[in-house]
Tab-separated table of C-alpha atoms in Angstrom:
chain	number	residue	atom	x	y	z
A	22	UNK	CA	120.327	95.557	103.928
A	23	UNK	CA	123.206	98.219	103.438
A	24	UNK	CA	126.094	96.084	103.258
A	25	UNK	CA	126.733	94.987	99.485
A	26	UNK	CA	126.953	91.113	98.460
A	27	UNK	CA	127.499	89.122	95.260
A	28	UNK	CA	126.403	85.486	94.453
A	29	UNK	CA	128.034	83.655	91.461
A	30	UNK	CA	126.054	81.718	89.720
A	31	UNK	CA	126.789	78.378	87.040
A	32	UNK	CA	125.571	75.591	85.474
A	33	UNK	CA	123.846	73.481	87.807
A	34	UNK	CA	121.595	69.990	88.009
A	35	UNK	CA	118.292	69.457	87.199
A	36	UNK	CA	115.507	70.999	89.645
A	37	UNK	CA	113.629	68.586	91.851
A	38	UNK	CA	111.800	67.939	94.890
A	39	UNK	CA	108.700	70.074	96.890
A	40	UNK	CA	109.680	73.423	97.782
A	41	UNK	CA	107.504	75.332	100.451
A	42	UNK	CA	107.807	78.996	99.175
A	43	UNK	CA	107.324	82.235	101.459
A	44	UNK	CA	104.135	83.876	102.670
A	45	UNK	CA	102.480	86.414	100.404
A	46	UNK	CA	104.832	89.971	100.602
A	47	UNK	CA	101.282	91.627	99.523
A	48	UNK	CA	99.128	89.775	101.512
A	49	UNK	CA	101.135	90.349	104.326
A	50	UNK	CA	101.405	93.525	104.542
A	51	UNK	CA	97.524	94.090	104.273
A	52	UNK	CA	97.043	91.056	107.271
A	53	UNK	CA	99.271	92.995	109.813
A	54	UNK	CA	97.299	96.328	108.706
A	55	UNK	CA	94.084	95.560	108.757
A	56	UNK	CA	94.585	93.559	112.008
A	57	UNK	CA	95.782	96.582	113.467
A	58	UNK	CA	92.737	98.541	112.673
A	59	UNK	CA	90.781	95.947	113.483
A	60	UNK	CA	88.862	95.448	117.335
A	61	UNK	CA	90.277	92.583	118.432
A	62	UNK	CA	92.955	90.250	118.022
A	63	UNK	CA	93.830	88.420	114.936
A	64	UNK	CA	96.217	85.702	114.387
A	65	UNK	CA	98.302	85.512	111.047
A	66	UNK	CA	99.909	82.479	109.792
A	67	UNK	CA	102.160	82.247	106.379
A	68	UNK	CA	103.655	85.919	107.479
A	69	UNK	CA	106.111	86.382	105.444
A	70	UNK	CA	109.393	86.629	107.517
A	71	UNK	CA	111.366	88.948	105.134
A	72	UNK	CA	112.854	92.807	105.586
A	73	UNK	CA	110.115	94.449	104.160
A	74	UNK	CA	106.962	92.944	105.924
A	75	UNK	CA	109.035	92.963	109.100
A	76	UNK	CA	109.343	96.799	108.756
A	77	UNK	CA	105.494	97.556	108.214
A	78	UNK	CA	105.147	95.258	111.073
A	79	UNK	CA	107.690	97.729	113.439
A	80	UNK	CA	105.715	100.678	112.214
A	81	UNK	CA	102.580	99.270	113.733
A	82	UNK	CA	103.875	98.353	117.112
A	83	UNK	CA	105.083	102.176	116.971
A	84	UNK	CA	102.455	103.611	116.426
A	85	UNK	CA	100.751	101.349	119.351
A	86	UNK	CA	99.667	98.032	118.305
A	87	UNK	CA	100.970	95.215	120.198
A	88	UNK	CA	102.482	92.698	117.419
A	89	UNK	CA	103.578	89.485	118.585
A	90	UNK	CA	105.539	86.776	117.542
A	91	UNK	CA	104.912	83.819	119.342
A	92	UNK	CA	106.864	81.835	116.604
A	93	UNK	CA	108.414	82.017	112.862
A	94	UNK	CA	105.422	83.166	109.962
A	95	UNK	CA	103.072	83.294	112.633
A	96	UNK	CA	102.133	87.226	114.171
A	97	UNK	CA	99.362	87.597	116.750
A	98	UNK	CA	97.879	91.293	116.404
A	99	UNK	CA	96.162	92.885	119.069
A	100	UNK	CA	93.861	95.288	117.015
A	101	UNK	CA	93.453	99.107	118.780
A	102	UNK	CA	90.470	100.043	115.830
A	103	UNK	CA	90.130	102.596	113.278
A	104	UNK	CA	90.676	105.092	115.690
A	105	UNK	CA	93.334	103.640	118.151
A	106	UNK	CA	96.586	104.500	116.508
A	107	UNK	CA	99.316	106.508	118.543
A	108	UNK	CA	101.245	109.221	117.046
A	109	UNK	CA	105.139	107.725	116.875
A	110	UNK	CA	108.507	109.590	118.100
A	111	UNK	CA	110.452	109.980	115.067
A	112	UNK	CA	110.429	108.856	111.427
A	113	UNK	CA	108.603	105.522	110.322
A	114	UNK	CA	111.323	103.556	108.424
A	115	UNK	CA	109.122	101.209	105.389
A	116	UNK	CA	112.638	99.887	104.254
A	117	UNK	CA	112.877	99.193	100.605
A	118	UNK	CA	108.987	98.073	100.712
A	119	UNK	CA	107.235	100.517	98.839
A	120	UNK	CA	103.869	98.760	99.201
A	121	UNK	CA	104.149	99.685	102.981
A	122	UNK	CA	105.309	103.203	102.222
A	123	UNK	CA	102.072	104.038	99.678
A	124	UNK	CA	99.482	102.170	101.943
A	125	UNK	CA	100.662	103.496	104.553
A	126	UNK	CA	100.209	107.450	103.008
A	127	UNK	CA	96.874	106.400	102.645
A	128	UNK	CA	95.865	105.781	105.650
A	129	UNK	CA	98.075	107.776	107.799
A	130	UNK	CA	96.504	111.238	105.651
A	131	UNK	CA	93.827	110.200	107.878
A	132	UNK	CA	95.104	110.204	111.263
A	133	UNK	CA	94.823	113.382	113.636
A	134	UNK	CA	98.686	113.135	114.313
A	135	UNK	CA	101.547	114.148	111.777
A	136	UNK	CA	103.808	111.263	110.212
A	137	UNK	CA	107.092	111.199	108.588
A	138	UNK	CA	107.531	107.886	106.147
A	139	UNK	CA	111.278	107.273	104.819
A	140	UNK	CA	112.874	104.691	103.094
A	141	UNK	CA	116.193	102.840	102.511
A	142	UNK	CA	118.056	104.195	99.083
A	143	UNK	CA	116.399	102.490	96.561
A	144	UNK	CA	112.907	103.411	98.255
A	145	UNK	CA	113.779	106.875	98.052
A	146	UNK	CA	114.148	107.245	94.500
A	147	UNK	CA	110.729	105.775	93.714
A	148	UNK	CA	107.672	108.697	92.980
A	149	UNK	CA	105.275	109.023	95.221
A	150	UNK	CA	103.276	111.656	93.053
A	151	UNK	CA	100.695	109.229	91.539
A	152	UNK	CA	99.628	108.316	95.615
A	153	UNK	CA	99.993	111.656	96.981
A	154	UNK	CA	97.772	113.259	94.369
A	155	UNK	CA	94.687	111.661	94.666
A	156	UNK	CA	95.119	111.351	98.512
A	157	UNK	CA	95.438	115.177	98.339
A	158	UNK	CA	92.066	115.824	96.122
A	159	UNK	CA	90.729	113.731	99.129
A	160	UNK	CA	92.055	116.904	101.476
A	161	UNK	CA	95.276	115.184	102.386
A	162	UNK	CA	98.672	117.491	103.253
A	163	UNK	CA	101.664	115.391	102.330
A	164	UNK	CA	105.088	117.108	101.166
A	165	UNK	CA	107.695	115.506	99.606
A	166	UNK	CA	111.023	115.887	98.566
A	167	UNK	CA	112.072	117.383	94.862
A	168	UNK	CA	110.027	115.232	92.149
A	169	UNK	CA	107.464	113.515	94.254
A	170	UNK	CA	110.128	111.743	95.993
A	171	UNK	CA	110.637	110.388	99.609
A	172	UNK	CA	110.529	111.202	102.628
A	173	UNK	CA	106.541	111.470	102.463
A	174	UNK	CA	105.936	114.290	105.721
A	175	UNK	CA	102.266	113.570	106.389
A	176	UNK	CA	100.151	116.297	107.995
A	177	UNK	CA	97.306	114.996	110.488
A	178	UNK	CA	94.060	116.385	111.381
A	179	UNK	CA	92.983	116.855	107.737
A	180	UNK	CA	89.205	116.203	107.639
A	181	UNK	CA	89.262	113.856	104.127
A	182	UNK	CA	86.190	113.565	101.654
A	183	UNK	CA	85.346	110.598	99.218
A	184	UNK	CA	86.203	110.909	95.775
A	185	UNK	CA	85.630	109.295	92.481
A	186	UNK	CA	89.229	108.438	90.967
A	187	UNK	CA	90.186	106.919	87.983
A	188	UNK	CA	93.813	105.748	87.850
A	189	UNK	CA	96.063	107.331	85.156
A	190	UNK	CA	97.766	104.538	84.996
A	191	UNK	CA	97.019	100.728	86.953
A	192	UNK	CA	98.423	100.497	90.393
A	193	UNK	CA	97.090	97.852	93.141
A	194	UNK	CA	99.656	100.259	95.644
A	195	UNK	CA	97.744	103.719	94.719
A	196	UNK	CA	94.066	102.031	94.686
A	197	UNK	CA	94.610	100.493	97.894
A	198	UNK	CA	96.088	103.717	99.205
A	199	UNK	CA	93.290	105.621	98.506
A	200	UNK	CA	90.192	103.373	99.172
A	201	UNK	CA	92.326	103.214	102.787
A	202	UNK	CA	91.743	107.008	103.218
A	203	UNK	CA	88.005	106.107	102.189
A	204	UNK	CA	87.570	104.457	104.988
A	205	UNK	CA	88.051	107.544	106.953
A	206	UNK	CA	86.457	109.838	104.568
A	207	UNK	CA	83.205	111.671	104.254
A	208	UNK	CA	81.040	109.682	101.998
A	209	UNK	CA	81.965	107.181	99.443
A	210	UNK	CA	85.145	106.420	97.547
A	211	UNK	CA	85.176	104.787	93.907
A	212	UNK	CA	88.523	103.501	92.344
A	213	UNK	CA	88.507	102.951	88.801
A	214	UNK	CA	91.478	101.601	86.620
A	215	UNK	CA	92.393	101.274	83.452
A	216	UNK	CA	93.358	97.535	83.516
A	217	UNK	CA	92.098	95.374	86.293
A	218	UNK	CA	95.057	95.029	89.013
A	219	UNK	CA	95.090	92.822	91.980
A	220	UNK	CA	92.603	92.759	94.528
A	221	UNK	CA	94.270	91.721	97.563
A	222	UNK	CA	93.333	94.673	99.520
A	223	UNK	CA	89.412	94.706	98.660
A	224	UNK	CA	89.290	90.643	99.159
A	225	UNK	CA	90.905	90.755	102.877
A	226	UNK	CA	89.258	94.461	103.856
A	227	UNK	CA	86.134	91.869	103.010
A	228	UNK	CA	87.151	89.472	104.975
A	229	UNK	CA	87.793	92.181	107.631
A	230	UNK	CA	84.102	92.938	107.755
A	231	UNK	CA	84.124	95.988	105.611
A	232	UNK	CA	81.414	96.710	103.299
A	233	UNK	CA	83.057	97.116	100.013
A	234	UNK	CA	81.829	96.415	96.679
A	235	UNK	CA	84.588	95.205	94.077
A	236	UNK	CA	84.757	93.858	90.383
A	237	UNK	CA	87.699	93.716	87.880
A	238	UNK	CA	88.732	97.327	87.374
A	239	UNK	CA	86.415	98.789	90.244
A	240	UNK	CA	86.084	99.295	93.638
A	241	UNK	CA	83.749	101.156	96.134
A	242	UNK	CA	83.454	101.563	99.593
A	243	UNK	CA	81.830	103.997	102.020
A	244	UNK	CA	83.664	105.823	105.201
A	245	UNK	CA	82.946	105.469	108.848
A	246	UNK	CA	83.616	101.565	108.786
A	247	UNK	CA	85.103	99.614	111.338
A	248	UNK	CA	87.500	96.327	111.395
A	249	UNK	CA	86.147	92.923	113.041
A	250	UNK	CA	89.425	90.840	113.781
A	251	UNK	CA	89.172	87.489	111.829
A	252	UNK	CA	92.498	85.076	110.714
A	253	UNK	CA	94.305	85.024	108.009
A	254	UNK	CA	96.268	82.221	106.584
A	255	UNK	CA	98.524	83.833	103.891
A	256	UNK	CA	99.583	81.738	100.635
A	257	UNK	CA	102.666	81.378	99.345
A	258	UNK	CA	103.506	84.443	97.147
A	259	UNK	CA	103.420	83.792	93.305
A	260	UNK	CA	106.084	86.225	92.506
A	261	UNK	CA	108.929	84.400	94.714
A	262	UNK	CA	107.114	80.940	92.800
A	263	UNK	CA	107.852	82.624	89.608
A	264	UNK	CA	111.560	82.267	89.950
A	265	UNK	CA	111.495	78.067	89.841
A	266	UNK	CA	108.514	78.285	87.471
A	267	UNK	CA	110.702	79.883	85.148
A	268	UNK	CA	113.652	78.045	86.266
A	269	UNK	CA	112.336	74.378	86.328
A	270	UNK	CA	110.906	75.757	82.706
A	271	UNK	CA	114.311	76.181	81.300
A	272	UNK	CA	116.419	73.821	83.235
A	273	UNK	CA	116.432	70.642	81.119
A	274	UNK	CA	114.602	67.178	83.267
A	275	UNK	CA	113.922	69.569	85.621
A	276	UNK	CA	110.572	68.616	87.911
A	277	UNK	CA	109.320	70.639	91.413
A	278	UNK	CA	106.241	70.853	93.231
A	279	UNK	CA	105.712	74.091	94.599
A	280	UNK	CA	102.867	73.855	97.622
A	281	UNK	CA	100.121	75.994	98.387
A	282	UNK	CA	100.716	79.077	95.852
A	283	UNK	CA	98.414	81.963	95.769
A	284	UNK	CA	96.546	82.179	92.492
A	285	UNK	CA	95.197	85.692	92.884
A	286	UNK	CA	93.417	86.483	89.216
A	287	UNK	CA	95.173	89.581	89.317
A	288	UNK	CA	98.577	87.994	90.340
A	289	UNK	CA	98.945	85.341	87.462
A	290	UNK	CA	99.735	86.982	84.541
A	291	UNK	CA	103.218	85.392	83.806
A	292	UNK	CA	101.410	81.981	85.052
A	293	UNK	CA	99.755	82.286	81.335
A	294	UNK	CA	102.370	83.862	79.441
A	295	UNK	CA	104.783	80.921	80.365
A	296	UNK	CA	101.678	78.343	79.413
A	297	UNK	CA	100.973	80.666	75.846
A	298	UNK	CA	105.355	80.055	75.555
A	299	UNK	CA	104.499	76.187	76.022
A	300	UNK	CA	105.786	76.101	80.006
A	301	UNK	CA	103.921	72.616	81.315
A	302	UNK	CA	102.597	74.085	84.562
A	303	UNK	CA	99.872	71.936	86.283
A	304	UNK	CA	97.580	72.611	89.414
A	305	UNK	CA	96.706	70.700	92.043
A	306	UNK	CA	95.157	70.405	95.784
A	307	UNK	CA	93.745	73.592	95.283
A	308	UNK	CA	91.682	75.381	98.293
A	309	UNK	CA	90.937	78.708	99.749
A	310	UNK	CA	93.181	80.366	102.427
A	311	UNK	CA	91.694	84.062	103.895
A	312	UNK	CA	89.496	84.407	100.923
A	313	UNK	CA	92.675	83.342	98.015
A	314	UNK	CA	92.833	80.839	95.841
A	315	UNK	CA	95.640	78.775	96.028
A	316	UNK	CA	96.899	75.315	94.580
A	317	UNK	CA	100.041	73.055	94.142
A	318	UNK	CA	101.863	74.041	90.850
A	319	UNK	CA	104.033	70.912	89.249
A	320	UNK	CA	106.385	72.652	86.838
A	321	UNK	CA	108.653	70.346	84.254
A	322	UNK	CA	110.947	71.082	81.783
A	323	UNK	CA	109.628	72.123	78.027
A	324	UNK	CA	110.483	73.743	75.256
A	325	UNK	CA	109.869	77.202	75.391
A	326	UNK	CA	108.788	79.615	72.016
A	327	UNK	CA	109.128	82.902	71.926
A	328	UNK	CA	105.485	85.405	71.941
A	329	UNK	CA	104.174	88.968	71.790
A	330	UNK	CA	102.860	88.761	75.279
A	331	UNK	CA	98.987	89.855	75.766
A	332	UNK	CA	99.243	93.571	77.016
A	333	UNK	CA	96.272	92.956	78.783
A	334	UNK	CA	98.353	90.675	80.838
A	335	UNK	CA	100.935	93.081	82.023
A	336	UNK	CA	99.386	94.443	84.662
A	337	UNK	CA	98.591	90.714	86.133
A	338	UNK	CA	102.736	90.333	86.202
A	339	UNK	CA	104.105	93.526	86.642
A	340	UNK	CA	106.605	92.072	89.206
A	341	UNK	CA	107.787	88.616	87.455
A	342	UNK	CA	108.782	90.202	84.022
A	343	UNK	CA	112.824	89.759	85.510
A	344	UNK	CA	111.926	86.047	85.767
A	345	UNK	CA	109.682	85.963	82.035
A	346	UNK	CA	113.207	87.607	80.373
A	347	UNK	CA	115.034	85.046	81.309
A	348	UNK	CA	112.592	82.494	80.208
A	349	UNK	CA	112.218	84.438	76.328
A	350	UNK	CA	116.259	84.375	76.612
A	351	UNK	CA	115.904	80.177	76.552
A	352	UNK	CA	113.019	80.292	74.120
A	353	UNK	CA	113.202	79.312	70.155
A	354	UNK	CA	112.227	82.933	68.840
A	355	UNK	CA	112.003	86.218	70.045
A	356	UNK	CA	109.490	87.124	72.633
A	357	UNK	CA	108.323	91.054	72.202
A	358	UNK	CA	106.731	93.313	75.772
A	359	UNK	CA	104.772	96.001	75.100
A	360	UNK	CA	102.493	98.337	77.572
A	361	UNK	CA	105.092	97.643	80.302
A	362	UNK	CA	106.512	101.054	81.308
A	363	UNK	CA	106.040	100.433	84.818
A	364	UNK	CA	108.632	98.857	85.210
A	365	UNK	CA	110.798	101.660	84.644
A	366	UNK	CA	109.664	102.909	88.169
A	367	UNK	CA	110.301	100.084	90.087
A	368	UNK	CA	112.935	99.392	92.558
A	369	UNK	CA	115.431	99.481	89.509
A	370	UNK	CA	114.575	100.526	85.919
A	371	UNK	CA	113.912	96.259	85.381
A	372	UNK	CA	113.256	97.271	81.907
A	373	UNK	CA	117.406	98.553	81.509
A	374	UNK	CA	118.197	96.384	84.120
A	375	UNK	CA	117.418	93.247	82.615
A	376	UNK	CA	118.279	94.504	79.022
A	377	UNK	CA	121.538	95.407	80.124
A	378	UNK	CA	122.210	92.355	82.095
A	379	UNK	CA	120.873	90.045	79.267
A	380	UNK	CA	123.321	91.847	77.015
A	381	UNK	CA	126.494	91.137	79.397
A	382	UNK	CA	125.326	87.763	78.841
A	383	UNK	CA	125.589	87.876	75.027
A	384	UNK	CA	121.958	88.228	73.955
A	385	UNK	CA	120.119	90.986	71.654
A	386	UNK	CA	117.841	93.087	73.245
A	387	UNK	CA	116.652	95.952	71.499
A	388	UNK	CA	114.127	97.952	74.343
A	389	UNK	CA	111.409	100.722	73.520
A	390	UNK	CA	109.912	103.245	76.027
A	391	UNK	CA	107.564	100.762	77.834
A	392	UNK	CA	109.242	97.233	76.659
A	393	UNK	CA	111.959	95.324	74.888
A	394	UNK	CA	112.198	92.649	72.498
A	395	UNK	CA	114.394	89.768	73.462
A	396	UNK	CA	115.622	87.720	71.166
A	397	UNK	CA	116.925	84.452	72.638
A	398	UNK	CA	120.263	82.314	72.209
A	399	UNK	CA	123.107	80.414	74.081
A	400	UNK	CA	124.265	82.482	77.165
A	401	UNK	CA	127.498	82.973	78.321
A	402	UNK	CA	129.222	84.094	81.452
A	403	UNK	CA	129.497	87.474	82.566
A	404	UNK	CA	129.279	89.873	85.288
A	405	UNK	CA	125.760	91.641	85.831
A	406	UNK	CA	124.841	94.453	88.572
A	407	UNK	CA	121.026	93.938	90.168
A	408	UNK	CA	121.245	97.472	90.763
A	409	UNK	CA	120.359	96.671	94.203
A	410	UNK	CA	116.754	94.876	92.985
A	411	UNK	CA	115.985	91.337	94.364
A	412	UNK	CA	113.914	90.567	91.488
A	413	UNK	CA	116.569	91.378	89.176
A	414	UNK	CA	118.935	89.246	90.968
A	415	UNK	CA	116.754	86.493	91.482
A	416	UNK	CA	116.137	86.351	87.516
A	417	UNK	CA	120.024	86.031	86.916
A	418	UNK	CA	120.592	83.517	89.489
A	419	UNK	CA	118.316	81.372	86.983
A	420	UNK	CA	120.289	82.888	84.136
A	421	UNK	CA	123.181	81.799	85.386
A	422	UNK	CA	121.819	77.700	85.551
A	423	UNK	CA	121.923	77.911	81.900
A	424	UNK	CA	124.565	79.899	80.949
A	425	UNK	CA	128.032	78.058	79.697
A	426	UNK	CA	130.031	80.140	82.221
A	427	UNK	CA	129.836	82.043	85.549
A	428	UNK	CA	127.586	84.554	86.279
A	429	UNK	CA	128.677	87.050	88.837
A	430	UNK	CA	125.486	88.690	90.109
A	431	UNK	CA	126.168	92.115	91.712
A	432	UNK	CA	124.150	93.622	94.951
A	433	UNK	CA	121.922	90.639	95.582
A	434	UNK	CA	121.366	91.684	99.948
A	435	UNK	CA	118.176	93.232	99.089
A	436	UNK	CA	116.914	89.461	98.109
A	437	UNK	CA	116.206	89.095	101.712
A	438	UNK	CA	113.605	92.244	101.733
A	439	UNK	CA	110.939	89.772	99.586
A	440	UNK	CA	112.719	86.216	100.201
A	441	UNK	CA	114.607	85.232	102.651
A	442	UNK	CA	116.811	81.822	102.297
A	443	UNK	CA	116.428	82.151	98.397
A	444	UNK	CA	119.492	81.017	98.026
A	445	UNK	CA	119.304	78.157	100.199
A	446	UNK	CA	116.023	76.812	98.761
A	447	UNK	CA	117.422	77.342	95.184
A	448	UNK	CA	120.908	75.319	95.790
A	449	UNK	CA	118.539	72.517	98.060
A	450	UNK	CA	116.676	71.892	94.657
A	451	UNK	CA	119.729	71.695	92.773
A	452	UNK	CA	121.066	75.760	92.019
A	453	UNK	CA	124.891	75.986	91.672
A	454	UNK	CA	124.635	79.468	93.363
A	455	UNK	CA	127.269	80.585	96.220
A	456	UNK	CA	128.209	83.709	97.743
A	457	UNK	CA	130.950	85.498	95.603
């Protein structure tokens, strides 16, 4: 969204009730990909209705997949195979969803058609040079602008060749780009990683038929594959749960069910960093939707005490450290990330972003190249900027339940590119958050 909005946030009453949250953002994505690669049709339910997943969804139905919508978080995709994509007039816009943009590079390298992938400002000043290398050892042409950055120009007809890559650094995005080009490339492609990160794309291209062989840290699969349509039910996504996890944590005789959340291994990292801080997080009902676990979380208020979170659990929570600051800003001691720099590349710096904001608040925070120490107290009211990045200003909207006075939140629009009607689920459980 290009038009800029502000929400003020204050003290509000305890959380309650059973929230349904949105569909997967990952899991999305993949289901309306694969589907269109697939032969035959596939129906998705739990699609994620937000600005992002909507955009990778227009992208496909340019570049010749029929993509219908028969009715709200449900798509119906008429698959046109591995080989069936059309070449598209124009640039492909991926929004502010970088997921689409990198998956996307991987498996339009492969194509016999040129591509142009662009992005809305925020996209454009994330790098691109950790995808675009390895998808160019594989014998892919892709130029960018200055510093690795959008617009991604793709050149097609490049004949690509398995490789074995280990990531220099843990990225789900840039593993799933690449073993996407391995499924058009000559012989096999192995991913390794450095920490295990989430395995969304190797579960579904399973449940898409596609020989792959996958483990924590490691995946392998050979080209020349095809797609076999199947359905996908997509969970609700963790990382939107995150945000009344942490909120329903902090908010005193606060209690909410949240229904059907995806429990991806891979996804959960902040799931047991709030349970090492003393959150009381419970599961229930849980199932199996498209191959992911899932269960009913019941979150209620407890004291929270500040830790040295587990490095080896950053990479499991790379997108819900906004919501874990808030939570070590309510704790009893200091809470210390290390191993995080990641998240200096993300749709904001969230390391400076959250510092910063925390600070406008009246709270410590010293950072360090790849993470901060926060050291907790009473929070006041202030004015923060998101910096345009919906998990930033999703974290201050629960900041601002807590604080003693108002909490202007600056540049919130782009909360409707991973969750749309935040702000009407938050206030329905008992948010005082209105538009400024």
């Amino acid at each position: 969204m290009s038009s800029k909005q502000d929400w003020i946030a204050s003290a509000g009453q305890p959380l309650s009730g059973t929230l349904d949250i949105p569909g997967d953002k990952s899991v999305s994505h993949r289901a309306v990909m694969f589907a269109a690669l697939a032969d035959g049709m596939s129906t998705i339910d739990g699609f994620l209705e937000g600005e992002d997943t909507r955009a990778t969804a227009a992208i496909f139905s340019r570049l010749g997949v029929r993509v219908e919508t028969p009715s709200p978080s449900r798509r119906v995709v008429h698959g046109v195979g591995v080989d069936g994509l059309k070449p598209a007039e124009g640039a492909l816009d991926c929004g502010n969803a970088g997921t689409g943009m990198r998956l996307l590079a991987g498996l339009l390298a492969a194509q016999p058609f040129d591509s142009v992938l662009v992005g809305d400002e925020s996209l454009s000043k994330r790098p691109m040079r950790r995808v675009t290398g390895p998808l160019s050892s594989m014998g892919a042409r892709i130029d960018t602008e200055e510093g690795g950055l959008p617009p991604l120009r793709i050149h097609g007809g490049q004949p690509l060749t398995g490789i074995d890559y280990t990531l220099e650094v843990a990225s789900a995005q840039v593993k799933s780009a690449v073993l996407l080009a391995g499924l058009y490339a000559d012989g096999e492609t192995l991913v390794r990683e450095p920490h295990p990160t989430r395995d969304y794309t190797e579960r579904m291209l399973k449940a898409f038929g596609v020989d792959i062989d996958f483990s924590p840290g490691f995946a392998r699969l050979r080209g020349g594959q095809r797609l076999k349509a199947t359905d996908i039910a997509v969970p609700a996504d963790f990382s939107s749960a995150a945000f009344f996890l942490v909120a329903a944590s902090i908010i005193p005789g606060s209690e909410l069910r949240l229904r059907a959340v995806g429990l991806n291994p891979r996804r959960t990292g902040l799931l047991q960093a709030l349970r090492l801080m003393g959150a009381d997080i419970s599961e229930e009902n849980a199932s199996e939707h498209g191959g992911e676990p899932v269960a009913d979380l019941v979150v209620r208020h407890a004291p929270l005490q500040g830790i040295e979170v587990p490095e080896a659990l950053v990479p499991d929570m790379i997108d819900e450290f906004p919501a874990l600051f808030v939570a070590a800003a309510a704790a009893n001691c200091p809470t210390v990330v290390r191993g995080a720099a990641e998240l200096r590349v993300k749709e904001s710096d969230r390391l400076a972003s959250m510092a910063n904001g925390l600070r406008a608040l009246g709270l410590r925070v010293d950072e360090t190249p790849d993470g901060a120490t926060i050291f907790p107290g009473p929070l006041h009211g202030g004015t923060v900027d998101s910096h345009g990045d919906h998990r930033i200003a999703m974290a201050f909207s629960i900041a601002g339940q807590v604080a003693t006075g108002e909490v202007r939140i600056g540049d919130v629009a782009n909360v409707a590119t991973s969750f749309p009607n935040y702000d009407g689920l938050a206030t329905g459980a008992g948010f005082a958050l209105r538009k400024a």
